[in-house]
Coordinates of C-alpha atoms and ligand atoms in Angstrom, one line a residue:
X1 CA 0.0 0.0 0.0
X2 CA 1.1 3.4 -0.5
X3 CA 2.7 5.6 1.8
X4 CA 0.6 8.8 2.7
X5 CA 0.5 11.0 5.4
X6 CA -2.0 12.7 7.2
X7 CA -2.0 15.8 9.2
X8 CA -3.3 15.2 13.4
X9 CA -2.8 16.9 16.3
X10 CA -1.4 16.1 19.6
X11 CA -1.3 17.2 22.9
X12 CA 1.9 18.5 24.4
X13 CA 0.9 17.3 27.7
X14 CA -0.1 13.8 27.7
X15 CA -0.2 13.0 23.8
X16 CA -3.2 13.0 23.1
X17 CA -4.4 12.6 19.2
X18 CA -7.1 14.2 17.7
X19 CA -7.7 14.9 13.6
X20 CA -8.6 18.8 14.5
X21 CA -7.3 21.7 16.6
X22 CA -9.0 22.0 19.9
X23 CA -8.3 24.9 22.5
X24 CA -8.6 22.3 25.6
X25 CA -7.2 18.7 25.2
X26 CA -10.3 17.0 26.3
X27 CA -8.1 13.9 27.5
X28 CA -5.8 15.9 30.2
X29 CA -7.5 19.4 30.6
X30 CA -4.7 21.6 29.3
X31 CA -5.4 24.2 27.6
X32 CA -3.5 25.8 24.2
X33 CA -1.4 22.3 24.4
X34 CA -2.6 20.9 20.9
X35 CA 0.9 21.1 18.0
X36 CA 0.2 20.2 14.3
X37 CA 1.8 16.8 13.1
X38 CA 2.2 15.0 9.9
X39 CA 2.3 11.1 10.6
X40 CA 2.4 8.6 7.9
X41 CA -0.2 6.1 7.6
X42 CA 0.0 3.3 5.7
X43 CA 1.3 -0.6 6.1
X44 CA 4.7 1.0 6.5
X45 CA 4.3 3.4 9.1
X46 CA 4.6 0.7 12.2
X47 CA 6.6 2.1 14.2
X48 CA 9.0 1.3 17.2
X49 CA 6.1 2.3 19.7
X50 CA 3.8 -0.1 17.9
X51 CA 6.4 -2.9 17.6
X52 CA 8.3 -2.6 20.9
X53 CA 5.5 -4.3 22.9
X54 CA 4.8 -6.8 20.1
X55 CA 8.4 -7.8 19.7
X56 CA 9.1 -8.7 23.1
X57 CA 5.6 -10.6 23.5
X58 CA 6.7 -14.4 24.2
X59 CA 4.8 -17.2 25.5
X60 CA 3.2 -16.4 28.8
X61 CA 4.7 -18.3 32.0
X62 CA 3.6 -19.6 35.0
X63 CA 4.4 -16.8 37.8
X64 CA 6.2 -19.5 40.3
X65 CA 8.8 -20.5 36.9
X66 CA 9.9 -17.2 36.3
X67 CA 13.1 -16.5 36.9
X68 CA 13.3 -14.3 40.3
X69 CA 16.6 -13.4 40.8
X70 CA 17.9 -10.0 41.8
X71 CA 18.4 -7.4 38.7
X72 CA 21.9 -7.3 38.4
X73 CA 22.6 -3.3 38.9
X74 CA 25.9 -1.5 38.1
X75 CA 27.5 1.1 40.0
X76 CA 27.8 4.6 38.5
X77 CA 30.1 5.4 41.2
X78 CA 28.7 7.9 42.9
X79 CA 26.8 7.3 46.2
X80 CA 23.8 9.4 45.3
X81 CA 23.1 8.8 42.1
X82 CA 23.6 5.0 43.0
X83 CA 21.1 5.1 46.0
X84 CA 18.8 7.5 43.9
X85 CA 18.1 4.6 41.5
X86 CA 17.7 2.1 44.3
X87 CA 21.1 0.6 44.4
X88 CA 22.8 1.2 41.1
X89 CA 22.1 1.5 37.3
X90 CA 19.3 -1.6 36.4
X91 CA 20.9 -3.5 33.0
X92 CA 18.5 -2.9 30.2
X93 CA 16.4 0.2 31.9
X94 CA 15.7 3.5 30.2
X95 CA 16.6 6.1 32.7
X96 CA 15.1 9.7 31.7
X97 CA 16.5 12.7 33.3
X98 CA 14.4 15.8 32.8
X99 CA 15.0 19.7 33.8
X100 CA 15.5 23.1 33.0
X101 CA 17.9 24.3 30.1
X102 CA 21.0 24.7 31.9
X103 CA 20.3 23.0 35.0
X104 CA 23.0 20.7 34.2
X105 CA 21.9 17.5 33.0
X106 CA 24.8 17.5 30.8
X107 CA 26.8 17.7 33.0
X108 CA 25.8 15.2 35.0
X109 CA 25.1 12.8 32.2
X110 CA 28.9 13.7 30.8
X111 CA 30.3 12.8 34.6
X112 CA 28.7 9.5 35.0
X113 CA 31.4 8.0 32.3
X114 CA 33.9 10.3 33.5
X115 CA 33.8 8.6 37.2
X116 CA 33.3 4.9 35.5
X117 CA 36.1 4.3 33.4
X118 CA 35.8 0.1 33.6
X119 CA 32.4 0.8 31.7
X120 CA 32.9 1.3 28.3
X121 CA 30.2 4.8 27.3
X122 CA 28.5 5.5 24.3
X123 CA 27.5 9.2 25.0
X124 CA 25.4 10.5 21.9
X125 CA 24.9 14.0 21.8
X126 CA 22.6 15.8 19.6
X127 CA 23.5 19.6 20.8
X128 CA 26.9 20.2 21.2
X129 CA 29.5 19.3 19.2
X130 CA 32.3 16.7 19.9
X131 CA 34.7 18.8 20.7
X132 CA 32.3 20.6 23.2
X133 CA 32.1 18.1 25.0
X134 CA 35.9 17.6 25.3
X135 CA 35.6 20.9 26.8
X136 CA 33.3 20.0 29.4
X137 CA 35.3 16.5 30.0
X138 CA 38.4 19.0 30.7
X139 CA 36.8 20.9 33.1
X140 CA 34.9 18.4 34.8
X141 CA 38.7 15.9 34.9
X142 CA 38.5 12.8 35.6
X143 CA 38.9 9.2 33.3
X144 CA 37.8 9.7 29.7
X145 CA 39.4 6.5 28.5
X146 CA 36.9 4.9 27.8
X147 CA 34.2 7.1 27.0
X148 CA 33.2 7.2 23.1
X149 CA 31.6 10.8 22.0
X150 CA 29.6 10.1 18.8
X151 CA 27.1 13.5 17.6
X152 CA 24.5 12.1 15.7
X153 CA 21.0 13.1 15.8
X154 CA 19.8 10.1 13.3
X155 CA 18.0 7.3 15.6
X156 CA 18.6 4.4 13.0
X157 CA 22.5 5.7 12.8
X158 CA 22.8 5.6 16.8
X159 CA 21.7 2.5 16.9
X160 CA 23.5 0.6 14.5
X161 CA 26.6 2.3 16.4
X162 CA 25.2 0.9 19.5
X163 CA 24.8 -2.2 18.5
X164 CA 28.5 -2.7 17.0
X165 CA 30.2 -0.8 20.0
X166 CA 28.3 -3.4 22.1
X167 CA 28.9 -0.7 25.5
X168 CA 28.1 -1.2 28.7
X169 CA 26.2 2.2 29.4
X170 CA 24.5 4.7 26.6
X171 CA 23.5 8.0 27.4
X172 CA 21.4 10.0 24.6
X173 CA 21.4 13.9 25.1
X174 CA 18.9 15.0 24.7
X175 CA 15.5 12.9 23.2
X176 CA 14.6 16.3 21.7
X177 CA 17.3 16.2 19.0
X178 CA 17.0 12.6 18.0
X179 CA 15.0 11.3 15.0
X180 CA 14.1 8.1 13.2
X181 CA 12.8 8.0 9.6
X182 CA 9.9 5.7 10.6
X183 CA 8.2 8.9 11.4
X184 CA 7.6 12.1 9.4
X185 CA 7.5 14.8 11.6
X186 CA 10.8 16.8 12.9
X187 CA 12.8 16.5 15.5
X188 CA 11.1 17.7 19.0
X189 CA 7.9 16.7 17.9
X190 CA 5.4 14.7 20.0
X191 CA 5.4 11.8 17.6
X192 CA 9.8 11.8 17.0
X193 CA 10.1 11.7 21.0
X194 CA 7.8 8.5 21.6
X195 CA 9.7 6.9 18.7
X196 CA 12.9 7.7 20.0
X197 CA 11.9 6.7 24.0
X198 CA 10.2 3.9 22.3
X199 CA 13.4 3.0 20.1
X200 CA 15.3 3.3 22.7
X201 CA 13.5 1.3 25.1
X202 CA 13.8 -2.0 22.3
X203 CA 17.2 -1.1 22.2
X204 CA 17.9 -1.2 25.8
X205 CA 15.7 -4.0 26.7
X206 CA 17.2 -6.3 23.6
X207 CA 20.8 -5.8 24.6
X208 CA 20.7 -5.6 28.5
X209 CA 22.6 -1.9 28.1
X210 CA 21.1 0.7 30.1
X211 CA 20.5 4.1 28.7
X212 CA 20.2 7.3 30.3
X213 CA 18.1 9.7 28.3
X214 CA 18.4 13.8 28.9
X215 CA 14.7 15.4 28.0
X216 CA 14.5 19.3 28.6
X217 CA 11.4 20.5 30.3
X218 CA 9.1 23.1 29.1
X219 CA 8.8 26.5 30.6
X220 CA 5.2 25.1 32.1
X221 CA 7.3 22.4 34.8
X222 CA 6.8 19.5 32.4
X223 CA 9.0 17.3 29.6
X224 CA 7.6 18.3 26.6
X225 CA 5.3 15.4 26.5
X226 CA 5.8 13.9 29.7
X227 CA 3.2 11.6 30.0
X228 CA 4.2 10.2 26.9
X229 CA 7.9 9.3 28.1
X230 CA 6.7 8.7 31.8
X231 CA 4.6 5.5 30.7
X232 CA 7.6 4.1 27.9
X233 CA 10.7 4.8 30.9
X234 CA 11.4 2.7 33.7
X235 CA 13.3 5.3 36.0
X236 CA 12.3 9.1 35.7
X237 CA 14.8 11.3 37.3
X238 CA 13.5 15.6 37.4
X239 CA 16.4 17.8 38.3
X240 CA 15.3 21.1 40.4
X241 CA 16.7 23.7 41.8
X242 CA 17.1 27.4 40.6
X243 CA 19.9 27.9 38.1
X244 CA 20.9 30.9 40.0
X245 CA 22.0 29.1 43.1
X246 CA 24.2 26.7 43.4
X247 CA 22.1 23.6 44.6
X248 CA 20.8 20.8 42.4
X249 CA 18.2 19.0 43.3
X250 CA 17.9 15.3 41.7
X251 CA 14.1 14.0 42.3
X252 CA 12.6 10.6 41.8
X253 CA 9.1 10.6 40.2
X254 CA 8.7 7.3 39.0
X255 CA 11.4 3.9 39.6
X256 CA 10.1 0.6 38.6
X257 CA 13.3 -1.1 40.2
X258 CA 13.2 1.2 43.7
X259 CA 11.1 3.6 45.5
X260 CA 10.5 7.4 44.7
X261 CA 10.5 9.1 47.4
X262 CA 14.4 9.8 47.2
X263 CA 16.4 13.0 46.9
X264 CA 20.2 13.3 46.0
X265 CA 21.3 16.7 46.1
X266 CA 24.3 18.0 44.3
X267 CA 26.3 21.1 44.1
X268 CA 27.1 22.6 40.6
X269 CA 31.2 23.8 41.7
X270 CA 33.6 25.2 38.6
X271 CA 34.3 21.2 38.1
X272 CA 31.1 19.7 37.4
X273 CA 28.5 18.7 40.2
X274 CA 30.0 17.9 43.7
X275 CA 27.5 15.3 45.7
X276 CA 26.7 16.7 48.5
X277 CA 26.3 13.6 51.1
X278 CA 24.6 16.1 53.7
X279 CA 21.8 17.9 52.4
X280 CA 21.1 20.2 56.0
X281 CA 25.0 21.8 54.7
X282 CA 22.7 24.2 52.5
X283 CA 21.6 25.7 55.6
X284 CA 24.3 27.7 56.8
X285 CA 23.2 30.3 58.1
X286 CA 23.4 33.6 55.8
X287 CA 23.0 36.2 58.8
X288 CA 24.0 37.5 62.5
X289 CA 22.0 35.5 65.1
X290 CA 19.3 36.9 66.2
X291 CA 17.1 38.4 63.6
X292 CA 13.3 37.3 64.0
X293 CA 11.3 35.5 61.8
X294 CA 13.7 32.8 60.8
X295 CA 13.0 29.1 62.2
X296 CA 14.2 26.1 61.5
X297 CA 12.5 22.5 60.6
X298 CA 13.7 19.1 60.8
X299 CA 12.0 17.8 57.7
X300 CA 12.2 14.7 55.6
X301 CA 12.2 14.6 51.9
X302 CA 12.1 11.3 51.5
X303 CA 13.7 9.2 53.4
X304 CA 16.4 11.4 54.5
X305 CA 15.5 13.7 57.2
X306 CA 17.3 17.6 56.6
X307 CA 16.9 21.0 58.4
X308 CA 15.9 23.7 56.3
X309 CA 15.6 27.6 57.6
X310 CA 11.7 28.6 57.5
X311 CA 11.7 32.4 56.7
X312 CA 8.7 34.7 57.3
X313 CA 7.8 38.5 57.5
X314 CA 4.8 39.8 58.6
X315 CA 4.0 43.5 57.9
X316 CA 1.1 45.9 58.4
X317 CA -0.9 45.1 54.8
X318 CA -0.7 48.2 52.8
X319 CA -4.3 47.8 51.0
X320 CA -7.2 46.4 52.1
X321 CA -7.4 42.7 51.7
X322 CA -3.5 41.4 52.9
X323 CA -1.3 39.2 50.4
X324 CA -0.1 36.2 51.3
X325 CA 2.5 34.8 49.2
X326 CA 4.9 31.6 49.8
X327 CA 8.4 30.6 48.1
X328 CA 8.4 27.1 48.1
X329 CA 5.5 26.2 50.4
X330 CA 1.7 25.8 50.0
X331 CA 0.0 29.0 49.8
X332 CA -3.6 27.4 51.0
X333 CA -1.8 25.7 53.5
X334 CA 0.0 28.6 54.7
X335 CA -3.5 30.3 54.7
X336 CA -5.0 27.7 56.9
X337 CA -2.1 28.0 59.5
X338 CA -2.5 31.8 59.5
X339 CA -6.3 31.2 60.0
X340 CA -5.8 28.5 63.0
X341 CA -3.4 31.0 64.6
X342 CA -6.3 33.7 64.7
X343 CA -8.9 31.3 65.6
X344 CA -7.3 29.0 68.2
X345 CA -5.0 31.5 69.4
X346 CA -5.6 34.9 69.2
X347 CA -3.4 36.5 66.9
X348 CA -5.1 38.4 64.8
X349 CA -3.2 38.3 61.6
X350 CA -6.0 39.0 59.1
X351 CA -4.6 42.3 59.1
X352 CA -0.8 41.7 58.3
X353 CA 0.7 41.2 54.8
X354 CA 2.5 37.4 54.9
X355 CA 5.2 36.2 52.8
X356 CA 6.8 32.9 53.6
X357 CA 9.8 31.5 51.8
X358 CA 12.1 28.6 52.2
X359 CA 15.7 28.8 52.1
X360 CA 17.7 27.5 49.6
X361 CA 14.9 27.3 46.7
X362 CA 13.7 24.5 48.3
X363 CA 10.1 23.2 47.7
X364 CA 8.6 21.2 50.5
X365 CA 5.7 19.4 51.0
X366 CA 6.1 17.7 54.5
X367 CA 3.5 18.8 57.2
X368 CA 6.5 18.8 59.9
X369 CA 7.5 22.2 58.8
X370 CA 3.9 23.2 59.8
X371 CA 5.3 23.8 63.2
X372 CA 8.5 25.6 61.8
X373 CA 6.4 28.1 59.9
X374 CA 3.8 28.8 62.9
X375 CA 7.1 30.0 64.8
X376 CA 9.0 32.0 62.1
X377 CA 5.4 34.0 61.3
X378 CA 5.0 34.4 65.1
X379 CA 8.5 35.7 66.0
X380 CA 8.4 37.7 63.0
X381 CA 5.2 39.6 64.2
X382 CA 6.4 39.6 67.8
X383 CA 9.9 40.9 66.4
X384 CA 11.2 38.5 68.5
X385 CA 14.2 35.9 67.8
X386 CA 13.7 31.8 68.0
X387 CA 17.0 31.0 69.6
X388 CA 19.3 29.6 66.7
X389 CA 20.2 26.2 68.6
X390 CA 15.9 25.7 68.3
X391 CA 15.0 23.6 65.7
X392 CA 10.7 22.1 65.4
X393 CA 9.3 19.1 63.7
X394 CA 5.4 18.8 63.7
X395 CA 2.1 19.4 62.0
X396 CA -0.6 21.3 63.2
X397 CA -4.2 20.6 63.1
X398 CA -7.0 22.7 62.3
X399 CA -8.0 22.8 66.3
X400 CA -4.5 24.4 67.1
X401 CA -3.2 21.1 68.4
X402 CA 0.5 20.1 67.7
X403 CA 0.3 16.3 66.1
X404 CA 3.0 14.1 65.8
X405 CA 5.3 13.1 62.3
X406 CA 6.0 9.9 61.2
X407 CA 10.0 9.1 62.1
X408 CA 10.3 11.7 64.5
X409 CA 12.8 10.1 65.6
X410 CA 15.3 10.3 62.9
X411 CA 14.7 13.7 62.7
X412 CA 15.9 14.2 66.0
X413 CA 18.9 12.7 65.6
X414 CA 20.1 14.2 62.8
X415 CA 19.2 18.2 64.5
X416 CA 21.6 16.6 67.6
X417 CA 24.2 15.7 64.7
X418 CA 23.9 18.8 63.4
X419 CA 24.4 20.5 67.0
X420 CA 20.9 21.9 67.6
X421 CA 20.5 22.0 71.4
X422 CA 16.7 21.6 71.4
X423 CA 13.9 20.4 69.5
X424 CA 10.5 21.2 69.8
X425 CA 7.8 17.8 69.0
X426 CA 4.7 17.0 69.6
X427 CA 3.3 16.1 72.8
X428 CA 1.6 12.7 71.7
X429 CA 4.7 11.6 69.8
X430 CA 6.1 8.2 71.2
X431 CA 7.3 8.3 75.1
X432 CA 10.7 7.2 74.0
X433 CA 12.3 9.3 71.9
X434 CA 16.3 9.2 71.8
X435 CA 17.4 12.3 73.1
X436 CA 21.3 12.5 72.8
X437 CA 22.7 15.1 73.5
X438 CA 19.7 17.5 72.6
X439 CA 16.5 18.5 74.2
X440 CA 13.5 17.0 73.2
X441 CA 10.5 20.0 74.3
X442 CA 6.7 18.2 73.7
X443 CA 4.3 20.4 73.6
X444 CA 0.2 20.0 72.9
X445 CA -1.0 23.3 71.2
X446 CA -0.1 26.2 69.8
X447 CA -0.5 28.5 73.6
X448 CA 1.8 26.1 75.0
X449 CA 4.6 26.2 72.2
X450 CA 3.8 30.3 72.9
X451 CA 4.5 30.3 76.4
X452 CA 7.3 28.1 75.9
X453 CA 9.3 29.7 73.3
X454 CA 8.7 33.5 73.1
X455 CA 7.6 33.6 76.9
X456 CA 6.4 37.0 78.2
X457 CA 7.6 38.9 75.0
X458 CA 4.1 37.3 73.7
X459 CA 1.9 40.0 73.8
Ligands
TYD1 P1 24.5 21.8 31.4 O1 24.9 20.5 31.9 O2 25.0 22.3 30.1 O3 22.9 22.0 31.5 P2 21.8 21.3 30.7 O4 22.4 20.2 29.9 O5 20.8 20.8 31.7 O6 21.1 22.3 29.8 O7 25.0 22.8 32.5 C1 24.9 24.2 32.4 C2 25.5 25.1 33.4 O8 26.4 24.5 34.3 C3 26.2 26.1 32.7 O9 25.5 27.3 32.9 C4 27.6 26.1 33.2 C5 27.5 25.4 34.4 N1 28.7 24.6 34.7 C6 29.4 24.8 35.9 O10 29.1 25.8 36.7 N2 30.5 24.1 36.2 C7 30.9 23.0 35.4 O11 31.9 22.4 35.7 C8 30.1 22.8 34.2 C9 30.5 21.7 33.3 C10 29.1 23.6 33.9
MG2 MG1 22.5 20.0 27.8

């Protein structure tokens, strides 16, 4: 049959195909998402998407005969990365590692074969040139013996490399410059990127070599087409962190082959990106002791438990109704503290401008820095300081009671590591909590933490 092509549309956001333009994608909700494609159709347009699936289908098995043995994982040499994916690099998984333009996800991809010199690298790049990334190697140092640099953007070219080099670890950078003549469109498109995952993932599944893939992420938070590469990868890795600082965070959404709740947190330096094994490092304090409205939670991101600085200023509000606005914290959540503090406890707020932001452009989402951000908005309207030795783990509820966090232990420990003197927790947390070396303070409600922390000065 002849080849002929037909013009669709697809939805940045999740994929979604549809033969006209429509302003919402009715599949995800997004609106202005839809891009014009031309795809072939035809007997010859089966692509790898179609024929990755289909390929690999075998006879089905009895559950109890397959083989259960643990996936044999190799070591990228370096411990956060390593524990990040759950132990190591999975042979034969598709690792994608989305962020920002310049967040450094080159850099990070180019320092994995720099730090691994008994695996031999394929690293394809389809943005820089060869000798660019001799450039980087240089100033990241390390071992580049046995790391091959091939720029190709072709998917059928890359592979046919692949498959003759035979290495032990690929890395594609990035899935927006990569093509395959199966399909019509360009490079970037929705339809090119799910071929190339989708290629890819044949490729990596076939041969037992794992690939890291780099994807860039839109100016709206996600991979251009996320949904469509979330579902084809086996390990999604989202680097965060503002490019102006000097902080990376590396996030886990999904992992087939470990859990996602990790966090491996890196430090861009003038060689490349410097682990950094203790994540509460990034808060050193930036100012003199003693300024108000600055506290400090022992939160988990996670599994690993890490102090960040909770910093909030209440003013007078200038017009009528008062903004609230939060850096890195929910706003509505920061709104229903605010209102439990006026209605449990007296502090009539609803006349204050308040802006809340987290230090170190970090995002959080764990209720233990409820009690964190209670105290930084309080000292900040008392004008009063939270001694700088105090650090607070615990959620409040909406009836001004202080409830306890799951592993509140852990995060004391690592506030007496870290030389805090004393910790304010929940009254109803377990009775034994270790307390070495630091002072574990329980309190039940907000009045009590009140009386026990800014004292008379409350007024
Ligand atoms: P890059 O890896 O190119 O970002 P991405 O691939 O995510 O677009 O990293 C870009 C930034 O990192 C760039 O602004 C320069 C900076 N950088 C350093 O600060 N130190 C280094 O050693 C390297 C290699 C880059
Ligand atoms: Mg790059």
């Amino acid at each position: 049959m002849a080849n002929k092509t037909k013009t669709v549309w697809f939805c940045r956001s999740c994929g979604n195909e549809s033969p006209k333009w429509m302003g919402r994608c009715p599949a995800c909700g997004e609106w202005n998402t839809m891009v014009e494609e031309t795809v072939a159709t035809g007997t010859s347009s089966r692509t790898a998407a179609a024929e990755t699936f289909s390929a690999s289908v075998r006879k089905p098995l009895p559950l109890k005969a397959i083989d259960s043995s643990v996936e044999s994982r190799v070591s990228l040499r370096n411990a956060e990365l390593d524990r990040i994916l759950g132990g190591g690099l999975v042979e034969g998984s598709l690792v994608l590692i989305g962020g920002e333009p310049g967040i450094g996800k080159s850099t990070l991809s180019l320092q994995i074969p720099l730090a691994c010199p008994h695996l031999k690298t394929l690293y394809v790049t389809g943005e820089e040139s060869a000798k660019q990334v001799k450039l980087r190697a240089a100033r990241i140092g390390g071992d580049d013996s046995n790391c091959l640099i091939f720029s190709e953007t072709l998917m059928e070219n890359i592979l046919r490399e692949a498959r003759d080099i035979k290495p032990d670890l690929m890395v594609v950078d990035s899935v927006q410059t990569m093509f395959s003549q199966n399909v019509e469109s360009s490079p970037g498109s929705v339809t090119q990127i799910r071929e190339t995952a989708a290629l890819l993932l044949r490729f990596a599944k076939e041969t037992g070599i794992p690939v890291i893939l780099i994807g860039h992420i839109t100016k709206e938070g996600s991979i251009a087409g996320p949904k469509i590469l979330e579902h084809i990868v086996d390990v999604v890795l989202q680097f965060e962190g503002d490019n102006r600082g000097s902080y990376r965070l590396l996030r886990s959404i999904k992992n087939r082959f470990g859990s996602t709740s990790e966090l491996a947190v890196f430090e861009m330096t003038g060689s490349g990106l410097r682990e950094v094994s203790n994540p509460s490092e990034m808060l050193i304090p930036m100012h003199e002791e003693g300024l108000s409205g600055v506290a400090v939670a022992a939160m988990l991101d996670g599994t690993r438990p890490f102090l960040i600085e909770v910093q909030a200023l209440v003013s007078s509000a200038v017009y009528g109704t008062p903004q609230r606005s939060a850096m890195g914290f929910d706003v509505r959540r920061l709104n229903m503290l605010l209102a439990v503090l006026e209605k449990r406890a007296g502090f009539r707020l609803s006349a204050k401008d308040v802006f809340l932001n987290m230090a170190g452009g970090l995002r959080v989402s764990d209720p233990a820095c409820d009690l964190a951000t209670v105290c930084a908005v309080l000292s900040s309207a008392f004008d009063v300081a939270v001694p700088a030795d105090v650090c607070f783990a615990g959620e409040v509820g909406l009836s001004g009671e202080i409830r306890p966090v799951p592993q509140t232990e852990r995060r004391i420990a690592e506030a007496g590591r870290l030389g805090f003197r004393r910790i304010y927790v929940s009254s109803f947390a377990s009775q034994d909590l270790p307390a070495t070396g630091i002072q574990v303070v329980k309190v039940s409600d907000i009045p009590a933490l009140v009386r026990s922390l800014f004292g008379n000065s409350a007024t």
